[in-house]
PDB file of C-alpha atoms and ligand atoms in Angstrom:
ATOM      1  CA  MET A   1     -62.917 -26.681  49.291  1.00 57.00           C
ATOM      2  CA  ARG A   2     -62.615 -30.469  49.390  1.00 72.00           C
ATOM      3  CA  GLN A   3     -64.227 -32.119  52.364  1.00 81.00           C
ATOM      4  CA  ARG A   4     -62.094 -33.533  55.143  1.00 90.00           C
ATOM      5  CA  ILE A   5     -62.959 -36.292  57.553  1.00 96.00           C
ATOM      6  CA  THR A   6     -63.319 -34.780  60.997  1.00 96.00           C
ATOM      7  CA  LYS A   7     -65.965 -36.975  62.620  1.00 97.00           C
ATOM      8  CA  ALA A   8     -65.690 -40.549  63.782  1.00 98.00           C
ATOM      9  CA  ILE A   9     -68.262 -42.928  65.203  1.00 98.00           C
ATOM     10  CA  PHE A  10     -67.200 -45.475  67.822  1.00 97.00           C
ATOM     11  CA  PRO A  11     -69.777 -48.224  68.360  1.00 97.00           C
ATOM     12  CA  VAL A  12     -69.245 -49.262  71.991  1.00 95.00           C
ATOM     13  CA  ALA A  13     -72.661 -50.550  72.994  1.00 93.00           C
ATOM     14  CA  GLY A  14     -71.723 -54.264  73.123  1.00 88.00           C
ATOM     15  CA  LEU A  15     -72.143 -56.162  76.391  1.00 86.00           C
ATOM     16  CA  GLY A  16     -68.689 -57.710  76.264  1.00 85.00           C
ATOM     17  CA  THR A  17     -70.049 -61.081  77.332  1.00 90.00           C
ATOM     18  CA  ARG A  18     -66.865 -62.824  76.235  1.00 91.00           C
ATOM     19  CA  PHE A  19     -65.046 -61.051  79.044  1.00 91.00           C
ATOM     20  CA  LEU A  20     -67.462 -61.828  81.849  1.00 93.00           C
ATOM     21  CA  PRO A  21     -67.175 -61.653  84.800  1.00 93.00           C
ATOM     22  CA  ALA A  22     -64.707 -58.748  84.295  1.00 89.00           C
ATOM     23  CA  THR A  23     -67.270 -56.861  82.231  1.00 89.00           C
ATOM     24  CA  LYS A  24     -70.028 -57.277  84.794  1.00 90.00           C
ATOM     25  CA  SER A  25     -69.222 -53.859  86.251  1.00 89.00           C
ATOM     26  CA  ILE A  26     -66.860 -52.211  83.752  1.00 91.00           C
ATOM     27  CA  PRO A  27     -67.223 -51.741  80.010  1.00 93.00           C
ATOM     28  CA  LYS A  28     -65.031 -53.929  77.822  1.00 93.00           C
ATOM     29  CA  GLU A  29     -63.505 -50.788  76.281  1.00 93.00           C
ATOM     30  CA  ILE A  30     -61.978 -49.889  79.655  1.00 93.00           C
ATOM     31  CA  LEU A  31     -60.094 -53.199  79.993  1.00 94.00           C
ATOM     32  CA  PRO A  32     -56.397 -52.281  79.834  1.00 95.00           C
ATOM     33  CA  LEU A  33     -53.882 -53.343  77.243  1.00 95.00           C
ATOM     34  CA  VAL A  34     -50.748 -53.010  79.410  1.00 95.00           C
ATOM     35  CA  ASP A  35     -51.880 -49.827  81.241  1.00 92.00           C
ATOM     36  CA  ARG A  36     -54.161 -48.039  78.795  1.00 93.00           C
ATOM     37  CA  PRO A  37     -57.798 -48.866  78.162  1.00 94.00           C
ATOM     38  CA  LEU A  38     -58.649 -50.419  74.826  1.00 95.00           C
ATOM     39  CA  ILE A  39     -60.561 -47.298  73.787  1.00 94.00           C
ATOM     40  CA  GLN A  40     -57.490 -45.073  74.213  1.00 94.00           C
ATOM     41  CA  TYR A  41     -55.662 -46.840  71.348  1.00 95.00           C
ATOM     42  CA  CYS A  42     -58.575 -46.184  69.038  1.00 95.00           C
ATOM     43  CA  ILE A  43     -58.925 -42.540  70.079  1.00 94.00           C
ATOM     44  CA  ASP A  44     -55.204 -41.926  69.510  1.00 94.00           C
ATOM     45  CA  GLU A  45     -55.460 -43.513  66.071  1.00 97.00           C
ATOM     46  CA  ALA A  46     -58.432 -41.322  65.169  1.00 96.00           C
ATOM     47  CA  ARG A  47     -56.681 -38.180  66.432  1.00 94.00           C
ATOM     48  CA  ALA A  48     -53.619 -38.977  64.331  1.00 95.00           C
ATOM     49  CA  ALA A  49     -55.896 -39.191  61.291  1.00 97.00           C
ATOM     50  CA  GLY A  50     -57.290 -35.702  61.898  1.00 95.00           C
ATOM     51  CA  ILE A  51     -60.541 -36.577  63.669  1.00 96.00           C
ATOM     52  CA  LYS A  52     -61.852 -33.702  65.777  1.00 95.00           C
ATOM     53  CA  GLU A  53     -65.286 -34.945  66.828  1.00 96.00           C
ATOM     54  CA  PHE A  54     -65.765 -38.278  68.543  1.00 96.00           C
ATOM     55  CA  ILE A  55     -69.208 -39.856  68.623  1.00 97.00           C
ATOM     56  CA  PHE A  56     -69.685 -42.791  70.968  1.00 96.00           C
ATOM     57  CA  VAL A  57     -72.674 -45.061  70.525  1.00 97.00           C
ATOM     58  CA  THR A  58     -73.088 -46.557  73.976  1.00 94.00           C
ATOM     59  CA  SER A  59     -75.594 -48.505  76.043  1.00 92.00           C
ATOM     60  CA  ARG A  60     -76.594 -48.860  79.664  1.00 89.00           C
ATOM     61  CA  GLY A  61     -73.650 -49.561  81.970  1.00 86.00           C
ATOM     62  CA  LYS A  62     -71.053 -47.623  79.999  1.00 88.00           C
ATOM     63  CA  SER A  63     -70.789 -44.563  82.236  1.00 88.00           C
ATOM     64  CA  ALA A  64     -67.178 -45.441  83.160  1.00 90.00           C
ATOM     65  CA  LEU A  65     -66.318 -44.498  79.574  1.00 90.00           C
ATOM     66  CA  GLU A  66     -67.711 -40.993  80.053  1.00 89.00           C
ATOM     67  CA  ASP A  67     -65.793 -40.591  83.312  1.00 89.00           C
ATOM     68  CA  TYR A  68     -62.614 -41.774  81.638  1.00 90.00           C
ATOM     69  CA  PHE A  69     -62.676 -38.866  79.179  1.00 88.00           C
ATOM     70  CA  ASP A  70     -63.672 -36.315  81.817  1.00 86.00           C
ATOM     71  CA  ASN A  71     -61.374 -34.182  83.943  1.00 84.00           C
ATOM     72  CA  ALA A  72     -60.315 -35.684  87.260  1.00 85.00           C
ATOM     73  CA  PRO A  73     -59.585 -32.509  89.283  1.00 87.00           C
ATOM     74  CA  GLN A  74     -58.988 -34.247  92.623  1.00 89.00           C
ATOM     75  CA  LEU A  75     -56.592 -36.772  91.134  1.00 89.00           C
ATOM     76  CA  GLU A  76     -54.757 -34.091  89.164  1.00 89.00           C
ATOM     77  CA  LYS A  77     -54.426 -31.905  92.258  1.00 91.00           C
ATOM     78  CA  THR A  78     -52.947 -34.772  94.252  1.00 92.00           C
ATOM     79  CA  LEU A  79     -50.483 -35.656  91.490  1.00 90.00           C
ATOM     80  CA  ARG A  80     -49.467 -32.001  91.132  1.00 90.00           C
ATOM     81  CA  LYS A  81     -48.878 -31.725  94.864  1.00 92.00           C
ATOM     82  CA  LYS A  82     -46.678 -34.809  94.770  1.00 91.00           C
ATOM     83  CA  GLY A  83     -44.760 -33.482  91.777  1.00 90.00           C
ATOM     84  CA  LYS A  84     -45.776 -36.427  89.570  1.00 91.00           C
ATOM     85  CA  THR A  85     -45.467 -34.524  86.303  1.00 89.00           C
ATOM     86  CA  GLU A  86     -45.007 -37.612  84.123  1.00 88.00           C
ATOM     87  CA  LEU A  87     -48.269 -39.115  85.328  1.00 89.00           C
ATOM     88  CA  LEU A  88     -50.019 -35.792  84.802  1.00 89.00           C
ATOM     89  CA  GLU A  89     -48.742 -35.821  81.236  1.00 87.00           C
ATOM     90  CA  GLU A  90     -50.128 -39.362  80.772  1.00 85.00           C
ATOM     91  CA  LEU A  91     -53.492 -38.204  82.059  1.00 86.00           C
ATOM     92  CA  ARG A  92     -53.566 -35.380  79.552  1.00 81.00           C
ATOM     93  CA  GLN A  93     -53.966 -37.958  76.740  1.00 79.00           C
ATOM     94  CA  THR A  94     -57.352 -38.841  78.189  1.00 83.00           C
ATOM     95  CA  ASP A  95     -58.458 -35.253  78.208  1.00 81.00           C
ATOM     96  CA  MET A  96     -61.213 -34.568  75.714  1.00 81.00           C
ATOM     97  CA  GLU A  97     -62.218 -31.007  75.063  1.00 81.00           C
ATOM     98  CA  SER A  98     -65.844 -30.426  76.136  1.00 79.00           C
ATOM     99  CA  GLY A  99     -68.017 -30.644  73.062  1.00 83.00           C
ATOM    100  CA  ALA A 100     -65.529 -32.741  71.088  1.00 92.00           C
ATOM    101  CA  ILE A 101     -67.107 -35.902  72.359  1.00 92.00           C
ATOM    102  CA  ALA A 102     -70.746 -36.960  72.187  1.00 94.00           C
ATOM    103  CA  TYR A 103     -72.516 -39.963  73.642  1.00 94.00           C
ATOM    104  CA  ILE A 104     -75.598 -41.519  72.101  1.00 95.00           C
ATOM    105  CA  ARG A 105     -77.497 -44.450  73.527  1.00 94.00           C
ATOM    106  CA  GLN A 106     -78.337 -47.385  71.310  1.00 94.00           C
ATOM    107  CA  LYS A 107     -81.420 -48.548  73.125  1.00 92.00           C
ATOM    108  CA  LYS A 108     -81.703 -51.970  71.509  1.00 91.00           C
ATOM    109  CA  ALA A 109     -78.892 -54.274  70.376  1.00 91.00           C
ATOM    110  CA  LYS A 110     -79.925 -54.415  66.721  1.00 93.00           C
ATOM    111  CA  GLY A 111     -76.484 -54.773  65.200  1.00 95.00           C
ATOM    112  CA  LEU A 112     -73.480 -52.731  64.090  1.00 96.00           C
ATOM    113  CA  GLY A 113     -75.360 -51.057  61.237  1.00 97.00           C
ATOM    114  CA  HIS A 114     -78.077 -49.929  63.607  1.00 96.00           C
ATOM    115  CA  ALA A 115     -75.485 -48.601  66.082  1.00 97.00           C
ATOM    116  CA  VAL A 116     -73.887 -46.472  63.362  1.00 97.00           C
ATOM    117  CA  ALA A 117     -77.298 -45.273  62.172  1.00 96.00           C
ATOM    118  CA  CYS A 118     -78.072 -44.096  65.731  1.00 96.00           C
ATOM    119  CA  ALA A 119     -75.469 -41.358  65.134  1.00 96.00           C
ATOM    120  CA  HIS A 120     -77.135 -40.056  61.960  1.00 95.00           C
ATOM    121  CA  ARG A 121     -78.172 -36.704  63.460  1.00 95.00           C
ATOM    122  CA  PHE A 122     -74.543 -35.906  64.155  1.00 95.00           C
ATOM    123  CA  ILE A 123     -73.423 -36.503  60.585  1.00 94.00           C
ATOM    124  CA  ALA A 124     -74.352 -33.870  58.036  1.00 90.00           C
ATOM    125  CA  ASN A 125     -73.820 -34.328  54.296  1.00 93.00           C
ATOM    126  CA  GLU A 126     -70.184 -35.261  54.885  1.00 95.00           C
ATOM    127  CA  PRO A 127     -67.872 -38.274  54.888  1.00 96.00           C
ATOM    128  CA  PHE A 128     -67.159 -39.827  58.293  1.00 97.00           C
ATOM    129  CA  ALA A 129     -65.096 -42.575  59.867  1.00 98.00           C
ATOM    130  CA  VAL A 130     -66.184 -45.590  61.906  1.00 98.00           C
ATOM    131  CA  LEU A 131     -63.713 -47.340  64.206  1.00 98.00           C
ATOM    132  CA  LEU A 132     -64.439 -50.568  66.063  1.00 97.00           C
ATOM    133  CA  PRO A 133     -62.334 -50.441  69.242  1.00 96.00           C
ATOM    134  CA  ASP A 134     -62.136 -54.265  69.466  1.00 95.00           C
ATOM    135  CA  ASP A 135     -59.850 -54.165  66.457  1.00 97.00           C
ATOM    136  CA  VAL A 136     -56.532 -52.857  67.721  1.00 97.00           C
ATOM    137  CA  ILE A 137     -53.936 -52.229  65.047  1.00 97.00           C
ATOM    138  CA  ALA A 138     -50.236 -51.917  65.816  1.00 95.00           C
ATOM    139  CA  ALA A 139     -48.655 -49.913  63.006  1.00 95.00           C
ATOM    140  CA  GLU A 140     -45.896 -47.406  62.474  1.00 94.00           C
ATOM    141  CA  LYS A 141     -48.323 -45.049  60.753  1.00 97.00           C
ATOM    142  CA  PRO A 142     -51.723 -45.431  62.418  1.00 97.00           C
ATOM    143  CA  CYS A 143     -54.138 -47.413  60.242  1.00 98.00           C
ATOM    144  CA  LEU A 144     -56.828 -44.737  59.850  1.00 98.00           C
ATOM    145  CA  GLN A 145     -54.198 -42.200  58.872  1.00 98.00           C
ATOM    146  CA  GLN A 146     -52.962 -44.572  56.134  1.00 98.00           C
ATOM    147  CA  MET A 147     -56.533 -44.898  54.936  1.00 98.00           C
ATOM    148  CA  VAL A 148     -57.277 -41.167  54.990  1.00 97.00           C
ATOM    149  CA  GLU A 149     -54.179 -40.536  52.876  1.00 97.00           C
ATOM    150  CA  ALA A 150     -55.290 -43.161  50.343  1.00 97.00           C
ATOM    151  CA  TRP A 151     -58.856 -41.838  50.457  1.00 97.00           C
ATOM    152  CA  GLU A 152     -57.677 -38.321  49.521  1.00 95.00           C
ATOM    153  CA  GLU A 153     -56.992 -39.860  46.086  1.00 94.00           C
ATOM    154  CA  THR A 154     -60.027 -42.121  45.707  1.00 95.00           C
ATOM    155  CA  ARG A 155     -62.792 -40.465  47.753  1.00 94.00           C
ATOM    156  CA  GLY A 156     -65.917 -42.643  48.065  1.00 94.00           C
ATOM    157  CA  ASN A 157     -66.056 -45.401  50.671  1.00 97.00           C
ATOM    158  CA  MET A 158     -63.048 -47.215  52.046  1.00 97.00           C
ATOM    159  CA  VAL A 159     -62.748 -50.197  54.400  1.00 98.00           C
ATOM    160  CA  GLY A 160     -59.586 -51.546  56.022  1.00 98.00           C
ATOM    161  CA  VAL A 161     -58.921 -55.084  54.776  1.00 98.00           C
ATOM    162  CA  MET A 162     -56.563 -57.970  55.430  1.00 98.00           C
ATOM    163  CA  GLU A 163     -56.143 -61.495  54.128  1.00 97.00           C
ATOM    164  CA  VAL A 164     -57.495 -64.156  56.500  1.00 97.00           C
ATOM    165  CA  PRO A 165     -57.262 -67.959  56.396  1.00 96.00           C
ATOM    166  CA  ASP A 166     -60.170 -69.999  55.005  1.00 95.00           C
ATOM    167  CA  ASP A 167     -61.356 -71.209  58.391  1.00 94.00           C
ATOM    168  CA  GLN A 168     -61.823 -67.641  59.649  1.00 95.00           C
ATOM    169  CA  ILE A 169     -63.466 -66.019  56.663  1.00 97.00           C
ATOM    170  CA  SER A 170     -67.020 -66.620  57.921  1.00 96.00           C
ATOM    171  CA  SER A 171     -66.382 -64.304  60.904  1.00 95.00           C
ATOM    172  CA  TYR A 172     -65.936 -61.220  58.729  1.00 97.00           C
ATOM    173  CA  GLY A 173     -67.350 -58.932  56.109  1.00 97.00           C
ATOM    174  CA  VAL A 174     -65.657 -60.021  52.869  1.00 97.00           C
ATOM    175  CA  LEU A 175     -64.695 -58.025  49.787  1.00 97.00           C
ATOM    176  CA  ASP A 176     -65.881 -58.969  46.314  1.00 96.00           C
ATOM    177  CA  VAL A 177     -62.785 -57.824  44.436  1.00 96.00           C
ATOM    178  CA  LYS A 178     -63.116 -55.980  41.142  1.00 95.00           C
ATOM    179  CA  ASP A 179     -59.598 -54.679  40.714  1.00 94.00           C
ATOM    180  CA  ASP A 180     -56.670 -55.524  42.973  1.00 95.00           C
ATOM    181  CA  MET A 181     -54.155 -52.688  42.795  1.00 95.00           C
ATOM    182  CA  ASN A 182     -51.915 -53.867  45.631  1.00 91.00           C
ATOM    183  CA  ARG A 183     -52.670 -51.752  48.738  1.00 96.00           C
ATOM    184  CA  LEU A 184     -55.808 -50.410  47.137  1.00 97.00           C
ATOM    185  CA  VAL A 185     -58.524 -52.829  46.051  1.00 97.00           C
ATOM    186  CA  ALA A 186     -61.601 -51.723  44.123  1.00 96.00           C
ATOM    187  CA  ALA A 187     -64.648 -53.688  45.256  1.00 96.00           C
ATOM    188  CA  ARG A 188     -67.701 -54.815  43.367  1.00 95.00           C
ATOM    189  CA  GLY A 189     -69.451 -55.377  46.684  1.00 95.00           C
ATOM    190  CA  LEU A 190     -69.218 -56.835  50.181  1.00 96.00           C
ATOM    191  CA  VAL A 191     -70.723 -59.901  51.855  1.00 96.00           C
ATOM    192  CA  GLU A 192     -71.213 -60.204  55.617  1.00 96.00           C
ATOM    193  CA  LYS A 193     -70.023 -63.437  57.217  1.00 96.00           C
ATOM    194  CA  PRO A 194     -70.250 -65.733  54.169  1.00 96.00           C
ATOM    195  CA  SER A 195     -69.618 -69.479  54.296  1.00 95.00           C
ATOM    196  CA  ILE A 196     -66.246 -70.508  52.825  1.00 95.00           C
ATOM    197  CA  ALA A 197     -68.073 -71.660  49.696  1.00 94.00           C
ATOM    198  CA  ASP A 198     -69.804 -68.302  49.216  1.00 94.00           C
ATOM    199  CA  ALA A 199     -66.878 -66.068  50.160  1.00 96.00           C
ATOM    200  CA  PRO A 200     -65.945 -63.980  47.102  1.00 96.00           C
ATOM    201  CA  SER A 201     -62.327 -63.561  48.299  1.00 97.00           C
ATOM    202  CA  ARG A 202     -60.132 -63.986  51.355  1.00 96.00           C
ATOM    203  CA  LEU A 203     -59.984 -60.247  51.950  1.00 98.00           C
ATOM    204  CA  ALA A 204     -61.729 -59.509  55.240  1.00 98.00           C
ATOM    205  CA  VAL A 205     -62.984 -56.164  56.483  1.00 98.00           C
ATOM    206  CA  VAL A 206     -61.443 -55.023  59.772  1.00 97.00           C
ATOM    207  CA  GLY A 207     -63.042 -52.378  61.929  1.00 97.00           C
ATOM    208  CA  ARG A 208     -61.904 -49.244  60.083  1.00 98.00           C
ATOM    209  CA  TYR A 209     -64.250 -47.501  57.691  1.00 98.00           C
ATOM    210  CA  ILE A 210     -64.418 -44.199  55.843  1.00 98.00           C
ATOM    211  CA  LEU A 211     -67.978 -43.771  54.621  1.00 97.00           C
ATOM    212  CA  THR A 212     -70.017 -41.409  52.498  1.00 96.00           C
ATOM    213  CA  PRO A 213     -73.322 -39.890  53.625  1.00 95.00           C
ATOM    214  CA  SER A 214     -75.055 -42.273  51.152  1.00 94.00           C
ATOM    215  CA  VAL A 215     -74.130 -45.182  53.426  1.00 96.00           C
ATOM    216  CA  MET A 216     -75.757 -43.415  56.369  1.00 95.00           C
ATOM    217  CA  ARG A 217     -78.906 -42.929  54.290  1.00 94.00           C
ATOM    218  CA  GLU A 218     -78.814 -46.592  53.144  1.00 94.00           C
ATOM    219  CA  LEU A 219     -78.387 -47.766  56.726  1.00 95.00           C
ATOM    220  CA  ARG A 220     -81.625 -46.184  57.759  1.00 89.00           C
ATOM    221  CA  ARG A 221     -83.517 -48.339  55.269  1.00 92.00           C
ATOM    222  CA  THR A 222     -81.450 -51.513  55.647  1.00 92.00           C
ATOM    223  CA  ASP A 223     -83.326 -54.583  56.859  1.00 91.00           C
ATOM    224  CA  PRO A 224     -81.789 -57.058  59.276  1.00 93.00           C
ATOM    225  CA  GLY A 225     -79.342 -59.421  57.585  1.00 94.00           C
ATOM    226  CA  VAL A 226     -77.038 -62.169  58.885  1.00 94.00           C
ATOM    227  CA  GLY A 227     -77.816 -63.070  62.513  1.00 92.00           C
ATOM    228  CA  GLY A 228     -81.005 -61.001  62.398  1.00 94.00           C
ATOM    229  CA  GLU A 229     -78.911 -57.828  62.816  1.00 95.00           C
ATOM    230  CA  ILE A 230     -78.777 -54.646  60.761  1.00 95.00           C
ATOM    231  CA  GLN A 231     -75.398 -54.969  59.103  1.00 96.00           C
ATOM    232  CA  LEU A 232     -73.119 -52.090  58.176  1.00 97.00           C
ATOM    233  CA  THR A 233     -71.679 -54.330  55.469  1.00 97.00           C
ATOM    234  CA  ASP A 234     -75.076 -54.593  53.745  1.00 96.00           C
ATOM    235  CA  ALA A 235     -75.482 -50.808  53.533  1.00 96.00           C
ATOM    236  CA  ILE A 236     -71.957 -50.414  52.123  1.00 96.00           C
ATOM    237  CA  ASN A 237     -72.686 -53.210  49.667  1.00 95.00           C
ATOM    238  CA  ARG A 238     -75.820 -51.501  48.390  1.00 94.00           C
ATOM    239  CA  THR A 239     -73.897 -48.250  47.977  1.00 91.00           C
ATOM    240  CA  ALA A 240     -71.191 -50.138  46.070  1.00 88.00           C
ATOM    241  CA  MET A 241     -73.811 -51.476  43.670  1.00 87.00           C
ATOM    242  CA  GLN A 242     -75.351 -48.062  43.081  1.00 89.00           C
ATOM    243  CA  GLU A 243     -72.359 -45.766  43.143  1.00 91.00           C
ATOM    244  CA  ASP A 244     -69.413 -48.026  42.318  1.00 88.00           C
ATOM    245  CA  ASN A 245     -67.155 -46.225  44.792  1.00 94.00           C
ATOM    246  CA  VAL A 246     -66.103 -48.792  47.399  1.00 96.00           C
ATOM    247  CA  TYR A 247     -62.459 -49.616  48.039  1.00 97.00           C
ATOM    248  CA  GLY A 248     -60.600 -51.914  50.366  1.00 97.00           C
ATOM    249  CA  TYR A 249     -57.298 -50.738  51.763  1.00 98.00           C
ATOM    250  CA  ARG A 250     -54.664 -53.303  52.723  1.00 98.00           C
ATOM    251  CA  PHE A 251     -53.185 -51.413  55.651  1.00 98.00           C
ATOM    252  CA  GLU A 252     -49.653 -51.881  56.906  1.00 97.00           C
ATOM    253  CA  GLY A 253     -49.621 -53.205  60.472  1.00 96.00           C
ATOM    254  CA  THR A 254     -50.758 -56.025  62.732  1.00 95.00           C
ATOM    255  CA  ARG A 255     -54.378 -56.267  63.724  1.00 97.00           C
ATOM    256  CA  TYR A 256     -55.475 -57.888  66.967  1.00 96.00           C
ATOM    257  CA  ASP A 257     -59.002 -59.048  67.625  1.00 96.00           C
ATOM    258  CA  CYS A 258     -59.374 -57.761  71.167  1.00 95.00           C
ATOM    259  CA  GLY A 259     -62.981 -58.927  71.150  1.00 93.00           C
ATOM    260  CA  SER A 260     -61.593 -62.399  71.873  1.00 94.00           C
ATOM    261  CA  LYS A 261     -59.550 -63.485  74.876  1.00 93.00           C
ATOM    262  CA  ALA A 262     -56.757 -64.954  72.757  1.00 93.00           C
ATOM    263  CA  GLY A 263     -56.533 -61.795  70.637  1.00 94.00           C
ATOM    264  CA  PHE A 264     -56.503 -59.608  73.729  1.00 95.00           C
ATOM    265  CA  LEU A 265     -53.654 -61.630  75.218  1.00 94.00           C
ATOM    266  CA  GLU A 266     -51.667 -61.514  71.965  1.00 94.00           C
ATOM    267  CA  ALA A 267     -52.091 -57.746  71.820  1.00 95.00           C
ATOM    268  CA  THR A 268     -51.030 -57.458  75.455  1.00 95.00           C
ATOM    269  CA  VAL A 269     -47.821 -59.366  74.759  1.00 93.00           C
ATOM    270  CA  ASP A 270     -47.044 -57.341  71.626  1.00 93.00           C
ATOM    271  CA  PHE A 271     -47.724 -53.965  73.248  1.00 94.00           C
ATOM    272  CA  ALA A 272     -45.797 -54.906  76.392  1.00 94.00           C
ATOM    273  CA  LEU A 273     -42.782 -55.927  74.279  1.00 93.00           C
ATOM    274  CA  ARG A 274     -42.955 -52.530  72.542  1.00 92.00           C
ATOM    275  CA  ARG A 275     -42.571 -50.691  75.835  1.00 93.00           C
ATOM    276  CA  PRO A 276     -38.898 -49.958  76.556  1.00 93.00           C
ATOM    277  CA  GLU A 277     -39.432 -50.078  80.330  1.00 94.00           C
ATOM    278  CA  LEU A 278     -41.028 -53.562  80.196  1.00 94.00           C
ATOM    279  CA  ARG A 279     -39.417 -55.169  77.201  1.00 93.00           C
ATOM    280  CA  ASP A 280     -36.314 -56.859  78.636  1.00 92.00           C
ATOM    281  CA  ARG A 281     -37.906 -58.180  81.779  1.00 93.00           C
ATOM    282  CA  PHE A 282     -41.060 -59.363  80.029  1.00 91.00           C
ATOM    283  CA  ALA A 283     -39.215 -60.958  77.112  1.00 90.00           C
ATOM    284  CA  GLY A 284     -36.975 -62.771  79.588  1.00 90.00           C
ATOM    285  CA  PHE A 285     -40.016 -63.997  81.457  1.00 90.00           C
ATOM    286  CA  LEU A 286     -41.621 -65.353  78.271  1.00 87.00           C
ATOM    287  CA  ARG A 287     -38.398 -67.015  77.192  1.00 84.00           C
ATOM    288  CA  ASP A 288     -37.840 -68.662  80.550  1.00 83.00           C
ATOM    289  CA  LEU A 289     -41.339 -69.937  81.201  1.00 80.00           C
ATOM    290  CA  PRO A 290     -40.823 -73.631  81.911  1.00 73.00           C
ATOM    291  CA  GLU A 291     -43.851 -74.452  79.776  1.00 71.00           C
ATOM    292  CA  THR A 292     -42.579 -72.463  76.812  1.00 69.00           C
ATOM    293  CA  LYS A 293     -41.922 -74.864  73.956  1.00 72.00           C
ATOM    294  CA  PRO A 294     -38.949 -74.238  71.631  1.00 73.00           C
ATOM    295  CA  GLU A 295     -41.254 -73.084  68.805  1.00 73.00           C
ATOM    296  CA  GLU A 296     -42.931 -70.600  71.153  1.00 71.00           C
ATOM    297  CA  LYS A 297     -39.525 -69.265  72.157  1.00 70.00           C
ATOM    298  CA  GLN A 298     -38.923 -68.671  68.486  1.00 72.00           C
ATOM    299  CA  VAL A 299     -42.165 -66.697  68.272  1.00 70.00           C
ATOM    300  CA  VAL A 300     -40.997 -64.444  71.132  1.00 71.00           C
ATOM    301  CA  ALA A 301     -37.597 -64.002  69.480  1.00 72.00           C
ATOM    302  CA  GLY A 302     -39.289 -63.235  66.157  1.00 72.00           C
ATOM    303  CA  ALA A 303     -41.679 -60.724  67.730  1.00 69.00           C
ATOM    304  CA  LEU A 304     -38.784 -58.925  69.406  1.00 70.00           C
ATOM    305  CA  LYS A 305     -36.845 -58.769  66.164  1.00 71.00           C
ATOM    306  CA  ALA A 306     -39.869 -57.317  64.355  1.00 68.00           C
ATOM    307  CA  ILE A 307     -40.305 -54.495  66.888  1.00 66.00           C
TER     308      ILE A 307
HETATM  309  C1  LIG B   1     -67.954 -56.677  62.434  1.00 86.03           C
HETATM  310  C2  LIG B   1     -68.429 -56.453  60.999  1.00 86.03           C
HETATM  311  C3  LIG B   1     -67.621 -57.309  60.041  1.00 86.03           C
HETATM  312  C4  LIG B   1     -66.136 -57.025  60.209  1.00 86.03           C
HETATM  313  C5  LIG B   1     -65.724 -57.229  61.672  1.00 86.03           C
HETATM  314  C6  LIG B   1     -64.289 -56.770  61.887  1.00 86.03           C
HETATM  315  O1  LIG B   1     -68.281 -57.988  62.798  1.00 86.03           O
HETATM  316  O2  LIG B   1     -69.820 -56.766  60.911  1.00 86.03           O
HETATM  317  O3  LIG B   1     -68.008 -57.036  58.709  1.00 86.03           O
HETATM  318  O4  LIG B   1     -65.399 -57.884  59.370  1.00 86.03           O
HETATM  319  O5  LIG B   1     -66.561 -56.444  62.554  1.00 86.03           O
HETATM  320  O6  LIG B   1     -63.867 -56.942  63.185  1.00 86.03           O
HETATM  321  P1  LIG B   1     -68.312 -58.510  64.335  1.00 86.03           P
HETATM  322  O7  LIG B   1     -66.891 -58.822  64.684  1.00 86.03           O
HETATM  323  O8  LIG B   1     -68.873 -57.384  65.151  1.00 86.03           O
HETATM  324  O9  LIG B   1     -69.174 -59.718  64.331  1.00 86.03           O
END
């Protein structure tokens, strides 16, 4: 039988310093986009793609994440008593079957590659997914599901990619393109955070990966790279060189960098405008802001049309 992807790793050990002081006492992944924590979007996306086992790589101070996915018997009892069935239904989305979710501590902040490698005991000789919760992707068909469907044809390793402007390319892992087949792009290799001059393309890796067990093995012998950190990109790159099985997938959807304040705010606006109960009032508010310039009003109008 062909292998399916049922396990996903969520690296959530970061300190979230860009969101201090909010993240002094709560993990960044619990910050809400409208009314749902960042992590919930990622979990829903993984579930839609068929993921059954969720592996969180955490650090000190992230216990609120564990509580979030636990039962809340007292709260549920109170809601039941008050007949709040809709809210109970909402809460059910946060319910994780015992044993479907595992937490591993990354004891030292040694980079994304190291965080993923911390989960190696949970991954047998099987392909697995990695999702970075900072990257929130609004899409009709969830991004990882699009990728899994494409991966059924290619197998090997697959990373979500999107075109980015020149001045942003050095913030990403970048694809060295071998064969551009529209949505699917065969890669010769990957480079982590290159300068504009060294960037082999403008196709940037976003935080969605489907990886082979070879990458996990590579990771465990990967030395620190850019920024002195063990880079996931470097291990994928080495696998690409040896096995020639790395693909980029140009997903359909809009990606928000919720690791930055501006990205988080943009995502908040987009997701709020997608909610029928908020849309009219919120759109009106944006349109009528005295400071809103005509071109910004156009952006709001455009966003509403696109939804
Ligand atoms: C990480 C990866 C990078 C990728 C990016 C996507 O970088 O190392 O290859 O392009 O996520 O969000 P970070 O944003 O953690 O610096």
